[in-house]
C-alpha cells in the first residue's frame, strides 16, 4: 500500500514555524511527508530539513519522494532521541521544529498493523515494528485492574471497568488474537443504547492501548523540552495534537517555558529564579477550518500550538 496521508493544518503549521529560507528545520513526525514537502518548498538551496520517523515504511516512502533532495536527512528513529541525534550530526541549533502527533492514515488503513477497530487483523499497534510491547500482550496478560486503569487514563472511557471485565472474561476461554476479538469483547461490554449513539464503542479503548504500546505521552513529555533546547533564538516549535491528553501536556509545557514564578504566594520575594525561555505564539490553539474537516474528517480533533524561543 502507498504511504498516503492527508496532512492536517498544513499551511497554518508551516507558515507559523518556517521563516528562514536558509534555515534548518526538523519534522519530528515524517509520516506521509506532507509537512516536509511544504517546508522544502519554502527553503532555498542552502536550507536543511531533518526528518524523524520510527516507522520504517514512512522512511522508505520518503526515500522515494524526497530521497534525491540533498537538503533532506531522513532518520529512522523516534523523536525521543531528537537532541542527541541532532548533536551527533552537528546540526544544532535549528530554526524550527514540527510535531504532528498520533497515528497516521496509512497506519490506520493498513489492516495488518492492528491499529484500526474497523479491520480484523492481528493485535499489534506498534509504530516501530521492533518494539517489544504489543497490544496482544496488554490485552491477554495485564490484570483486569491494570486494563481498567489504562482504558480510563488514556482513553477517558466511562465504561473502562466493564470493558476490562469483559476482556478478561473473554480471554479465559481463549486468548484474544485479533482486533476483531477485542472489538467483540468491547461491544459486549458497552450497553446497546450507547452503541447506537455516539462514536464506535471501541474507539477510546483502541486509542488507550495504542498510546501505551508506543509510550506516546511519555515520549511527548520527554521530547518537548529537547525541542526547545535544540532551537536557536527566535526558533519556533509547532505541535499538532489530536486528543486532550496530548494537548494538556503541550499546553502545560509551553506555559512552563514562560518562566512564571512558582513560589508560594506568601513568600515576599521570588526564590525559584523563574526565567522565561519562550513565548507562546498561539494564545489559543488553532483549529482546522470547517472546509478542512469536511474534506478530511480525521482532522476534526486537531489542535495546533506554537511557541518561540527567546
XYZ file of N, CA, C and O in Angstrom, residues 73-155:
332
model
N 17.641 15.068 5.255
C 18.246 13.962 6.001
C 17.119 13.173 6.655
O 16.327 13.726 7.425
N 17.018 11.874 6.329
C 15.973 11.016 6.872
C 16.540 10.166 7.991
O 17.599 9.539 7.833
N 15.845 10.125 9.124
C 16.336 9.413 10.308
C 15.263 8.467 10.817
O 14.192 8.903 11.236
N 15.563 7.168 10.787
C 14.617 6.150 11.249
C 14.746 5.958 12.764
O 15.236 4.946 13.250
N 14.309 6.982 13.492
C 14.327 6.952 14.958
C 13.101 7.672 15.492
O 12.531 8.540 14.822
N 12.734 7.328 16.713
C 11.709 8.075 17.430
C 12.273 9.443 17.802
O 13.463 9.573 18.091
N 11.427 10.462 17.808
C 11.921 11.804 18.140
C 12.336 11.940 19.599
O 12.820 12.988 20.017
N 12.210 10.862 20.355
C 12.712 10.859 21.721
C 14.224 11.080 21.744
O 14.786 11.552 22.741
N 14.885 10.742 20.633
C 16.338 10.926 20.542
C 16.690 12.204 19.794
O 17.798 12.334 19.271
N 15.774 13.165 19.737
C 15.940 14.378 18.944
C 17.242 15.116 19.249
O 18.076 15.340 18.358
N 17.432 15.516 20.495
C 18.592 16.348 20.856
C 19.903 15.592 20.643
O 20.872 16.133 20.095
N 19.921 14.331 21.049
C 21.126 13.511 20.894
C 21.497 13.349 19.424
O 22.665 13.506 19.028
N 20.493 13.055 18.587
C 20.756 12.805 17.170
C 21.231 14.059 16.450
O 22.201 14.021 15.675
N 20.561 15.187 16.688
C 20.981 16.430 16.034
C 22.386 16.834 16.473
O 23.167 17.376 15.685
N 22.709 16.536 17.736
C 24.057 16.802 18.220
C 25.088 15.939 17.519
O 26.156 16.422 17.116
N 24.771 14.657 17.363
C 25.683 13.741 16.676
C 25.944 14.180 15.244
O 27.057 14.022 14.717
N 24.923 14.732 14.593
C 25.039 15.150 13.197
C 25.558 16.575 13.054
O 25.667 17.085 11.929
N 25.860 17.215 14.182
C 26.361 18.596 14.189
C 25.384 19.531 13.475
O 25.773 20.357 12.649
N 24.096 19.393 13.833
C 23.052 20.193 13.197
C 22.350 21.124 14.180
O 21.230 21.570 13.918
N 22.978 21.400 15.284
C 22.390 22.314 16.273
C 23.029 23.694 16.157
O 24.219 23.796 15.873
N 22.285 24.772 16.391
C 20.844 24.785 16.668
C 20.050 24.754 15.368
O 20.600 24.908 14.278
N 18.705 24.568 15.502
C 17.829 24.584 14.336
C 16.865 25.761 14.460
O 16.720 26.371 15.519
N 16.200 26.069 13.350
C 15.335 27.246 13.291
C 13.866 26.931 13.547
O 13.077 27.851 13.808
N 13.484 25.679 13.433
C 12.091 25.335 13.660
C 11.889 23.840 13.732
O 12.633 23.066 13.118
N 10.872 23.434 14.501
C 10.588 22.018 14.711
C 9.076 21.820 14.678
O 8.327 22.587 15.293
N 8.638 20.765 13.987
C 7.217 20.445 13.885
C 6.960 19.043 14.417
O 7.703 18.108 14.128
N 5.891 18.916 15.204
C 5.387 17.626 15.667
C 3.941 17.487 15.184
O 3.114 18.368 15.442
N 3.634 16.392 14.504
C 2.256 16.068 14.109
C 1.962 14.716 14.762
O 2.307 13.664 14.224
N 1.342 14.753 15.934
C 1.275 13.583 16.804
C 0.192 12.576 16.395
O -0.630 12.838 15.535
N 0.227 11.428 17.062
C -0.802 10.419 16.850
C -0.448 9.439 15.752
O 0.681 9.350 15.287
N -1.471 8.712 15.328
C -1.299 7.671 14.321
C -1.596 8.256 12.949
O -2.463 9.110 12.794
N -0.850 7.827 11.936
C -1.048 8.353 10.583
C -2.093 7.527 9.842
O -2.394 6.382 10.204
N -2.641 8.101 8.784
C -3.666 7.416 7.993
C -3.207 6.057 7.471
O -3.955 5.079 7.545
N -1.987 5.909 6.934
C -1.557 4.596 6.459
C -1.521 3.554 7.574
O -1.840 2.383 7.350
N -1.125 3.966 8.771
C -1.108 3.019 9.880
C -2.515 2.559 10.233
O -2.730 1.396 10.570
N -3.480 3.468 10.136
C -4.871 3.097 10.373
C -5.416 2.229 9.255
O -6.160 1.273 9.496
N -5.055 2.568 8.023
C -5.665 1.927 6.864
C -5.064 0.569 6.537
O -5.721 -0.262 5.899
N -3.823 0.322 6.932
C -3.211 -0.976 6.666
C -3.648 -1.935 7.764
O -3.171 -1.893 8.892
N -4.577 -2.817 7.408
C -5.215 -3.674 8.412
C -4.208 -4.466 9.238
O -4.374 -4.632 10.449
N -3.130 -4.908 8.594
C -2.190 -5.787 9.302
C -1.459 -5.098 10.443
O -0.841 -5.763 11.283
N -1.518 -3.749 10.511
C -0.840 -3.038 11.596
C -1.606 -3.156 12.916
O -1.051 -2.923 13.988
N -2.892 -3.475 12.835
C -3.679 -3.695 14.044
C -4.074 -2.436 14.783
O -4.446 -2.495 15.959
N -4.036 -1.286 14.115
C -4.416 -0.030 14.775
C -5.919 0.218 14.732
O -6.456 0.956 15.562
N -6.592 -0.332 13.747
C -7.977 0.041 13.476
C -8.974 -0.978 14.005
O -8.782 -2.193 13.851
N -10.051 -0.465 14.576
C -11.152 -1.319 15.015
C -12.105 -1.630 13.854
O -13.075 -2.353 14.022
N -11.805 -1.082 12.680
C -12.659 -1.301 11.511
C -12.197 -2.488 10.669
O -12.909 -2.917 9.769
N -10.987 -3.000 10.909
C -10.452 -4.124 10.147
C -10.021 -5.221 11.111
O -9.422 -4.945 12.149
N -10.307 -6.472 10.754
C -9.851 -7.588 11.581
C -8.403 -7.908 11.222
O -8.079 -8.140 10.051
N -7.535 -7.868 12.224
C -6.099 -8.063 11.991
C -5.451 -8.508 13.299
O -6.048 -8.385 14.371
N -4.221 -9.016 13.233
C -3.530 -9.380 14.471
C -3.405 -8.184 15.403
O -3.171 -7.059 14.955
N -3.548 -8.403 16.695
C -3.416 -7.335 17.680
C -1.953 -6.922 17.781
O -1.123 -7.655 18.297
N -1.636 -5.732 17.275
C -0.260 -5.279 17.254
C -0.160 -3.845 17.765
O 0.191 -3.596 18.897
N -0.422 -2.864 16.901
C -0.436 -1.436 17.229
C 0.938 -0.833 17.479
O 1.043 0.277 18.001
N 2.011 -1.505 17.090
C 3.353 -0.925 17.250
C 3.670 -0.027 16.064
O 3.598 -0.458 14.922
N 4.034 1.223 16.328
C 4.504 2.107 15.267
C 5.903 1.698 14.820
O 6.257 1.805 13.652
N 6.698 1.241 15.769
C 8.023 0.695 15.492
C 7.906 -0.819 15.603
O 7.708 -1.361 16.687
N 8.003 -1.508 14.478
C 7.767 -2.955 14.460
C 8.784 -3.740 15.286
O 8.567 -4.918 15.567
N 9.873 -3.094 15.703
C 10.864 -3.787 16.531
C 10.564 -3.637 18.028
O 11.273 -4.196 18.864
N 9.536 -2.876 18.360
C 9.180 -2.680 19.763
C 8.790 -3.988 20.430
O 8.248 -4.898 19.793
N 9.034 -4.089 21.737
C 8.788 -5.333 22.458
C 7.338 -5.494 22.902
O 6.820 -6.610 22.955
N 6.678 -4.404 23.219
C 5.315 -4.466 23.745
C 4.304 -4.311 22.617
O 4.388 -3.378 21.822
N 3.339 -5.237 22.554
C 2.277 -5.154 21.552
C 0.914 -5.135 22.244
O 0.796 -5.422 23.445
N -0.107 -4.816 21.469
C -1.468 -4.805 22.010
C -1.878 -6.191 22.486
O -2.610 -6.332 23.476
N -1.416 -7.223 21.805
C -1.772 -8.594 22.197
C -1.306 -8.896 23.616
O -2.028 -9.514 24.406
N -0.088 -8.469 23.937
C 0.437 -8.720 25.282
C -0.392 -7.994 26.331
O -0.733 -8.563 27.374
N -0.744 -6.745 26.078
C -1.523 -5.966 27.043
C -2.884 -6.603 27.267
O -3.320 -6.818 28.411
N -3.565 -6.935 26.187
C -4.931 -7.448 26.278
C -4.984 -8.812 26.965
O -5.927 -9.101 27.717
N -3.967 -9.633 26.767
C -4.018 -11.000 27.288
C -3.289 -11.209 28.609
O -3.588 -12.175 29.323
N -2.351 -10.317 28.958
C -1.525 -10.561 30.143
C -1.734 -9.566 31.271
O -1.435 -9.868 32.425
N -2.219 -8.378 30.986
C -2.418 -7.403 32.054
C -3.636 -7.785 32.885
O -4.602 -8.365 32.374
N -3.604 -7.456 34.151
C -4.729 -7.786 35.036
C -5.948 -6.947 34.684
O -5.844 -5.914 34.006
N -7.095 -7.377 35.180
C -8.330 -6.628 34.944
C -8.208 -5.206 35.488
O -8.656 -4.245 34.850
N -7.604 -5.062 36.656
C -7.435 -3.731 37.267
C -6.513 -2.865 36.419
O -6.767 -1.670 36.225
N -5.423 -3.456 35.921
C -4.494 -2.688 35.077
C -5.157 -2.258 33.773
O -4.965 -1.122 33.306
N -5.953 -3.142 33.181
C -6.657 -2.801 31.946
C -7.657 -1.670 32.177
O -7.748 -0.733 31.383
N -8.411 -1.779 33.264
C -9.404 -0.750 33.563
C -8.735 0.612 33.746
O -9.220 1.636 33.247
N -7.601 0.627 34.452
C -6.884 1.880 34.687
C -6.342 2.451 33.383
O -6.435 3.663 33.128
N -5.797 1.581 32.541
C -5.267 2.013 31.243
C -6.371 2.636 30.391
O -6.202 3.728 29.830
N -7.513 1.956 30.294
C -8.598 2.429 29.429
C -9.182 3.732 29.959
O -9.544 4.620 29.178
N -9.234 3.872 31.277
C -9.743 5.110 31.865
C -8.739 6.258 31.700
O -9.096 7.356 31.291
N -7.476 5.989 32.021
C -6.462 7.046 31.999
C -6.175 7.552 30.587
O -6.037 8.763 30.368
N -6.041 6.634 29.634
C -5.583 7.017 28.302
C -6.686 7.058 27.245
O -6.469 7.582 26.159
N -7.851 6.504 27.580
C -8.975 6.568 26.658
C -10.102 7.433 27.172
O -11.033 7.754 26.440
